[in-house]
mmCIF file with all atom_site columns, C-alpha atoms in Angstrom:
data_model
loop_
_atom_site.group_PDB
_atom_site.id
_atom_site.type_symbol
_atom_site.label_atom_id
_atom_site.label_alt_id
_atom_site.label_comp_id
_atom_site.label_asym_id
_atom_site.label_entity_id
_atom_site.label_seq_id
_atom_site.pdbx_PDB_ins_code
_atom_site.Cartn_x
_atom_site.Cartn_y
_atom_site.Cartn_z
_atom_site.occupancy
_atom_site.B_iso_or_equiv
_atom_site.pdbx_formal_charge
_atom_site.auth_seq_id
_atom_site.auth_comp_id
_atom_site.auth_asym_id
_atom_site.auth_atom_id
_atom_site.pdbx_PDB_model_num
ATOM 1  C CA . LEU A 1 1  ? 19.248  10.106 -22.093 1.00 0.00 ? 1  LEU A CA 1
ATOM 2  C CA . TYR A 1 2  ? 17.064  7.218  -20.267 1.00 0.00 ? 2  TYR A CA 1
ATOM 3  C CA . MET A 1 3  ? 16.127  7.318  -16.362 1.00 0.00 ? 3  MET A CA 1
ATOM 4  C CA . HIS A 1 4  ? 14.748  3.713  -15.210 1.00 0.00 ? 4  HIS A CA 1
ATOM 5  C CA . VAL A 1 5  ? 12.009  4.841  -11.756 1.00 0.00 ? 5  VAL A CA 1
ATOM 6  C CA . GLN A 1 6  ? 11.207  1.728  -9.701  1.00 0.00 ? 6  GLN A CA 1
ATOM 7  C CA . GLU A 1 7  ? 8.606   2.029  -6.888  1.00 0.00 ? 7  GLU A CA 1
ATOM 8  C CA . ALA A 1 8  ? 8.344   -0.307 -4.251  1.00 0.00 ? 8  ALA A CA 1
ATOM 9  C CA . TYR A 1 9  ? 6.538   -0.067 -0.776  1.00 0.00 ? 9  TYR A CA 1
ATOM 10 C CA . GLN A 1 10 ? 5.274   -2.284 1.849   1.00 0.00 ? 10 GLN A CA 1
ATOM 11 C CA . ALA A 1 11 ? 2.037   -3.428 2.084   1.00 0.00 ? 11 ALA A CA 1
ATOM 12 C CA . THR A 1 12 ? -0.114  -4.325 4.351   1.00 0.00 ? 12 THR A CA 1
ATOM 13 C CA . PRO A 1 13 ? -4.596  -5.976 4.764   1.00 0.00 ? 13 PRO A CA 1
ATOM 14 C CA . ILE A 1 14 ? -6.583  -3.795 6.417   1.00 0.00 ? 14 ILE A CA 1
ATOM 15 C CA . GLY A 1 15 ? -9.809  -5.359 7.188   1.00 0.00 ? 15 GLY A CA 1
ATOM 16 C CA . VAL A 1 16 ? -13.305 -3.806 7.187   1.00 0.00 ? 16 VAL A CA 1
ATOM 17 C CA . ASN A 1 17 ? -14.041 -1.241 10.047  1.00 0.00 ? 17 ASN A CA 1
ATOM 18 C CA . THR A 1 18 ? -10.279 -1.158 11.774  1.00 0.00 ? 18 THR A CA 1
ATOM 19 C CA . SER A 1 19 ? -6.979  0.212  12.822  1.00 0.00 ? 19 SER A CA 1
ATOM 20 C CA . VAL A 1 20 ? -3.665  -0.357 11.448  1.00 0.00 ? 20 VAL A CA 1
ATOM 21 C CA . ALA A 1 21 ? 0.018   1.266  13.131  1.00 0.00 ? 21 ALA A CA 1
ATOM 22 C CA . LEU A 1 22 ? 2.221   2.074  11.032  1.00 0.00 ? 22 LEU A CA 1
ATOM 23 C CA . LYS A 1 23 ? 5.963   2.887  11.862  1.00 0.00 ? 23 LYS A CA 1
ATOM 24 C CA . ASP A 1 24 ? 7.131   4.838  8.431   1.00 0.00 ? 24 ASP A CA 1
ATOM 25 C CA . SER A 1 25 ? 7.541   8.234  7.963   1.00 0.00 ? 25 SER A CA 1
ATOM 26 C CA . GLN A 1 26 ? 5.599   8.067  4.534   1.00 0.00 ? 26 GLN A CA 1
ATOM 27 C CA . ILE A 1 27 ? 2.900   5.607  3.129   1.00 0.00 ? 27 ILE A CA 1
ATOM 28 C CA . ALA A 1 28 ? 2.191   5.572  -0.635  1.00 0.00 ? 28 ALA A CA 1
ATOM 29 C CA . GLY A 1 29 ? -1.749  4.923  -1.484  1.00 0.00 ? 29 GLY A CA 1
ATOM 30 C CA . PHE A 1 30 ? -4.554  2.435  -0.857  1.00 0.00 ? 30 PHE A CA 1
ATOM 31 C CA . ALA A 1 31 ? -5.881  -0.307 -2.839  1.00 0.00 ? 31 ALA A CA 1
ATOM 32 C CA . CYS A 1 32 ? -9.482  -0.445 -1.666  1.00 0.00 ? 32 CYS A CA 1
ATOM 33 C CA . VAL A 1 33 ? -10.989 -3.596 -1.659  1.00 0.00 ? 33 VAL A CA 1
ATOM 34 C CA . THR A 1 34 ? -14.716 -2.714 -0.242  1.00 0.00 ? 34 THR A CA 1
ATOM 35 C CA . SER A 1 35 ? -16.613 0.485  -0.466  1.00 0.00 ? 35 SER A CA 1
ATOM 36 C CA . GLY A 1 36 ? -16.123 2.906  2.772   1.00 0.00 ? 36 GLY A CA 1
ATOM 37 C CA . THR A 1 37 ? -13.825 5.749  4.309   1.00 0.00 ? 37 THR A CA 1
ATOM 38 C CA . LEU A 1 38 ? -9.926  6.319  5.377   1.00 0.00 ? 38 LEU A CA 1
ATOM 39 C CA . THR A 1 39 ? -8.583  8.095  8.292   1.00 0.00 ? 39 THR A CA 1
ATOM 40 C CA . VAL A 1 40 ? -4.574  8.785  8.805   1.00 0.00 ? 40 VAL A CA 1
ATOM 41 C CA . THR A 1 41 ? -4.038  10.403 11.791  1.00 0.00 ? 41 THR A CA 1
ATOM 42 C CA . ARG A 1 42 ? -0.620  10.760 12.837  1.00 0.00 ? 42 ARG A CA 1
ATOM 43 C CA . PHE A 1 43 ? 0.912   9.524  16.666  1.00 0.00 ? 43 PHE A CA 1
ATOM 44 C CA . ASP A 1 44 ? 0.835   13.211 17.376  1.00 0.00 ? 44 ASP A CA 1
ATOM 45 C CA . GLY A 1 45 ? -2.722  13.511 16.834  1.00 0.00 ? 45 GLY A CA 1
ATOM 46 C CA . THR A 1 46 ? -2.654  15.620 13.356  1.00 0.00 ? 46 THR A CA 1
ATOM 47 C CA . ALA A 1 47 ? -5.670  14.482 11.355  1.00 0.00 ? 47 ALA A CA 1
ATOM 48 C CA . LEU A 1 48 ? -4.288  14.292 7.729   1.00 0.00 ? 48 LEU A CA 1
ATOM 49 C CA . LEU A 1 49 ? -7.211  13.039 6.020   1.00 0.00 ? 49 LEU A CA 1
ATOM 50 C CA . THR A 1 50 ? -10.984 12.099 8.048   1.00 0.00 ? 50 THR A CA 1
ATOM 51 C CA . SER A 1 51 ? -13.309 9.976  6.804   1.00 0.00 ? 51 SER A CA 1
ATOM 52 C CA . PHE A 1 52 ? -11.821 9.828  3.819   1.00 0.00 ? 52 PHE A CA 1
ATOM 53 C CA . PRO A 1 53 ? -13.821 8.545  0.523   1.00 0.00 ? 53 PRO A CA 1
ATOM 54 C CA . VAL A 1 54 ? -12.465 5.007  -0.741  1.00 0.00 ? 54 VAL A CA 1
ATOM 55 C CA . THR A 1 55 ? -14.266 3.149  -3.788  1.00 0.00 ? 55 THR A CA 1
ATOM 56 C CA . ALA A 1 56 ? -13.298 -0.907 -4.652  1.00 0.00 ? 56 ALA A CA 1
ATOM 57 C CA . GLY A 1 57 ? -11.567 -1.729 -6.727  1.00 0.00 ? 57 GLY A CA 1
ATOM 58 C CA . ILE A 1 58 ? -9.663  1.796  -7.193  1.00 0.00 ? 58 ILE A CA 1
ATOM 59 C CA . TYR A 1 59 ? -6.200  2.621  -5.669  1.00 0.00 ? 59 TYR A CA 1
ATOM 60 C CA . HIS A 1 60 ? -6.016  6.157  -4.101  1.00 0.00 ? 60 HIS A CA 1
ATOM 61 C CA . PRO A 1 61 ? -2.652  7.115  -4.345  1.00 0.00 ? 61 PRO A CA 1
ATOM 62 C CA . LEU A 1 62 ? -1.721  9.029  -0.900  1.00 0.00 ? 62 LEU A CA 1
ATOM 63 C CA . PRO A 1 63 ? 2.395   10.039 -1.031  1.00 0.00 ? 63 PRO A CA 1
ATOM 64 C CA . PHE A 1 64 ? 2.245   11.339 2.121   1.00 0.00 ? 64 PHE A CA 1
ATOM 65 C CA . ARG A 1 65 ? 5.039   12.383 4.694   1.00 0.00 ? 65 ARG A CA 1
ATOM 66 C CA . VAL A 1 66 ? 3.565   11.276 7.857   1.00 0.00 ? 66 VAL A CA 1
ATOM 67 C CA . GLY A 1 67 ? 6.408   12.545 10.180  1.00 0.00 ? 67 GLY A CA 1
ATOM 68 C CA . ASN A 1 68 ? 9.187   9.757  11.251  1.00 0.00 ? 68 ASN A CA 1
ATOM 69 C CA . GLU A 1 69 ? 6.780   8.313  13.913  1.00 0.00 ? 69 GLU A CA 1
ATOM 70 C CA . GLY A 1 70 ? 4.321   6.903  11.575  1.00 0.00 ? 70 GLY A CA 1
ATOM 71 C CA . CYS A 1 71 ? 0.854   6.595  11.728  1.00 0.00 ? 71 CYS A CA 1
ATOM 72 C CA . THR A 1 72 ? -2.469  5.252  12.449  1.00 0.00 ? 72 THR A CA 1
ATOM 73 C CA . VAL A 1 73 ? -4.071  3.795  9.338   1.00 0.00 ? 73 VAL A CA 1
ATOM 74 C CA . THR A 1 74 ? -8.503  3.071  10.012  1.00 0.00 ? 74 THR A CA 1
ATOM 75 C CA . THR A 1 75 ? -10.942 1.694  7.320   1.00 0.00 ? 75 THR A CA 1
ATOM 76 C CA . ALA A 1 76 ? -14.643 2.589  8.107   1.00 0.00 ? 76 ALA A CA 1
ATOM 77 C CA . GLY A 1 77 ? -18.007 2.773  6.568   1.00 0.00 ? 77 GLY A CA 1
ATOM 78 C CA . GLY A 1 78 ? -17.384 -1.308 5.246   1.00 0.00 ? 78 GLY A CA 1
ATOM 79 C CA . ALA A 1 79 ? -13.799 -0.698 3.813   1.00 0.00 ? 79 ALA A CA 1
ATOM 80 C CA . SER A 1 80 ? -11.195 -2.708 3.869   1.00 0.00 ? 80 SER A CA 1
ATOM 81 C CA . GLY A 1 81 ? -7.933  -3.021 1.425   1.00 0.00 ? 81 GLY A CA 1
ATOM 82 C CA . THR A 1 82 ? -4.323  -2.643 0.624   1.00 0.00 ? 82 THR A CA 1
ATOM 83 C CA . ILE A 1 83 ? -2.494  0.540  2.457   1.00 0.00 ? 83 ILE A CA 1
ATOM 84 C CA . ALA A 1 84 ? 1.258   1.191  0.968   1.00 0.00 ? 84 ALA A CA 1
ATOM 85 C CA . TYR A 1 85 ? 3.915   2.920  2.751   1.00 0.00 ? 85 TYR A CA 1
#
């Protein structure tokens, strides 16, 4: 028995020290370009990650369901990269 699994996500670049609102119910991960921190907050104000350290050149898996309304992803401390959702 062979099972084929393929993952594919939307990708949105996030600049240095900026925020992006995502209208999806889940996120998959963050491909970091410059090191710093990442904060993920649900639209209801619940913080899922606060000042999570991210490292340049590393893909950080973040397999979270964030709720039907979506979330805000914020880079800080010089971080930038691409969020997959």
